[in-house]
Amino acid sequence: MNQRREHRWPRPLEGRRARIWYGGDYNPDQWPEEVWDEDVRLMVKAGVNLVSVGIFSWAKIEPREDVYDFGWLDRIIDNLGKAGIAVDLASATASPPMWLTQAHPEVLWKDYRGDVCQPGGARQHWRPTSPVFCEYALKLCRAMAEHYKDNPYVVAWHVGNEYGCHNRFDYSEDAERAFQDWCEERYGTIEAVNDAWGTAFWAQHLNDFSEIVPPRFIGDGNFMNPGKLLDFKRFSSDALKSFYVAERDALAEITPEKPLTTNFMVSAGGSVLDYDDWGGEVDFVSNDHYFIPGEAHLDELAFSASLVDGISRKDPWFLMEHSTSAVNWRPINYRKEPGQLVRDSLAHVAMGADAVCYFQWRQSRSGAEKFHSAMLPHAGEDSQTFRDVCELGRDLGTLADEGLLGTKLAKSSVAIVFDYESEWASEHTATPTQNVHHIDEPLAWFRALADVGVTADVVPIRSNWDEYDVAILPSVYILSEENTRRVRDYVANGGKLIATYYTGISDERDHVWLGGYPGSIRDVVGVRIEEFAPMGSDWPGVPDHLDLDNGAVAHDIVDVIGSIGKDAKVLASFKDDPWTGMDGRPAIVSNPYGEGRSVYVGARLGRDGIARSLPMILETLGVEVKDSSDPDLLRIERVDESTGARFTFLFNRTKEPVSMLVEGRPVVMSLADCAGATVTINPNGVLVVKQ
Ligand code: GAL
């Protein structure tokens, strides 16, 4: 594995103290200059101390080839800096101008049918593997770096923007060549590719790397080779990463002292790139998170933020974008309820963010995102949103004064493992059921653990999950040889493992581990699965759920466990009609292995079923849950390991006020009241206490 870059964080402007960075994307080029003074005045009023500038400004900075106009950008950066607002300056390469794509249509990406992504209406219409595009982008990076290398107000580089958001998969001729090279580098010989992709199936044998093509259109209703698909996803993440690295290095060569980042899109809603792999290539991790409307809002946010903290390996990370209220890219764009603006931002902070930024500062008046909320809405300064933005600015100031910077998210005793490759493989179409993807299961466990009062850490599979008291492998479909060894060593050495259905099915080539699932860790978990039993409602009379004798109900899929190990113990079984073959079969099984123990959950139980089963599972593993834990609250702690200072963030997860006794001194509260040591946190409320 590549070495991770050393963590470097944007430094405060000269003469200013370190604060939690607070601000957002700022697009002054969308507004007449008369508006800029008001922008700066209101930013100061709100406590904004950093903005990201120039992300989509290529056409304005380089209006014609080799003609640069930095004047407007110099003026606004100067205005900002003099007011104490630092700049996270974009490489400005995210969206190429029309003159470039008209002169070089060969930089436009192609979809899997060969259709060209056209310029002129949207953004990110470039192909990551185009040498021509790379040359233009690097030229702009160098021009930006040369021009701003001595600018004291530019404290960080914002390289590109959300790589892969629109151009994740490119099927062009450039991509084909690069994919061939990537395969050659990964596999060495064409026979190794044949073996990895199982090309003996359906006459797909390859004689030479030049015969490799991207997984282009194969006809509706046909099935793409899954080994090739998985590698194309890896390749696409790597191709964008190489492009990012080239941009980063072009900037870093000229401005070595300025830290660089690019904004990831980590959320339970998708897995565009292998962000854990990318995490090693940035000086500080930054993330864009957009809330999921409805009842999962807070839990999903906390889950995703925890994963970002895992990707950042507990170093402070940067919330680069989220929304003050509605987005405008969903079919229905729900607003945030009162309190959620402050609550959501503080939930990211609780999970280790030392920077809180939004898309965007001022709501656009025209263009594709004019109905997207912003810090300064269409309604202007006299609005609840702007008042909340100001309140949050004060809260972040208080937290910094109280010493929050320097603390880190406290390590939980429970790790939930997340794996990008398992998600990618489980998204393919030729699987036991289309309704089961890796990504849903970690979130269900995170929520169910919160329901029994435990806030788990969500950590990538490459990280140190095997140093936790309890490790959960939730539908980690791919277990490479190396990860198999880690699982075996972990339990053998005393680890407490929870593994679920759809874990350890295939190796890293998506070749099934044979002999009964989960093939490479059967003896560790003490079960041998002969078949999957998916469930659904697409045909009359098919099973759509299965009951367990502990009251939990399985949906979508269960395992048909044929036998269990000699020392294994059944914790729960299925209850069904006698002729289905499921009645009395083991559903949850515990097994000793070496010094440790595992619990295998052979059913998709969802949040409720997991929460119902958890007390029994945790007891079997010998895990105690503190009596003080309250499932109505999400409790997240940040600690300073050297001083012992501790900040406890408490969030109301319910629709009712929650009261409790608190230890420590309340430092920040929103929608919460204190009466002596008793605190009441209202729905959408948050309380931060310091001990
Ligand atoms: C992000 C993007 C921003 C803006 C925002 C709206 O994906 O980086 O430029 O489009 O979404 O939610």
XYZ file of C-alpha atoms and ligand atoms in Angstrom, residues 25 56 123 161-162 263 288 290 321 327 329 359 369 372, ligand 1:
26
model
C -17.964 27.919 -1.342
C -15.839 26.776 -11.327
C -19.858 20.737 -15.764
C -13.983 19.406 -7.174
C -15.762 16.192 -6.282
C -13.500 17.235 -1.482
C -19.081 17.011 1.209
C -25.771 16.196 1.965
C -19.734 21.287 1.845
C -30.523 21.008 -1.990
C -30.866 18.111 -7.143
C -22.295 25.007 -0.460
C -28.451 25.701 -8.432
C -30.160 25.336 -3.501
C -21.747 19.417 -4.765
C -20.868 20.309 -5.608
C -21.249 21.766 -5.452
C -22.721 21.933 -5.526
C -23.352 21.110 -4.445
C -24.846 21.229 -4.366
O -21.875 18.173 -5.363
O -19.522 20.151 -5.266
O -20.601 22.497 -6.483
O -23.165 21.515 -6.784
O -23.069 19.761 -4.676
O -25.413 20.328 -3.451
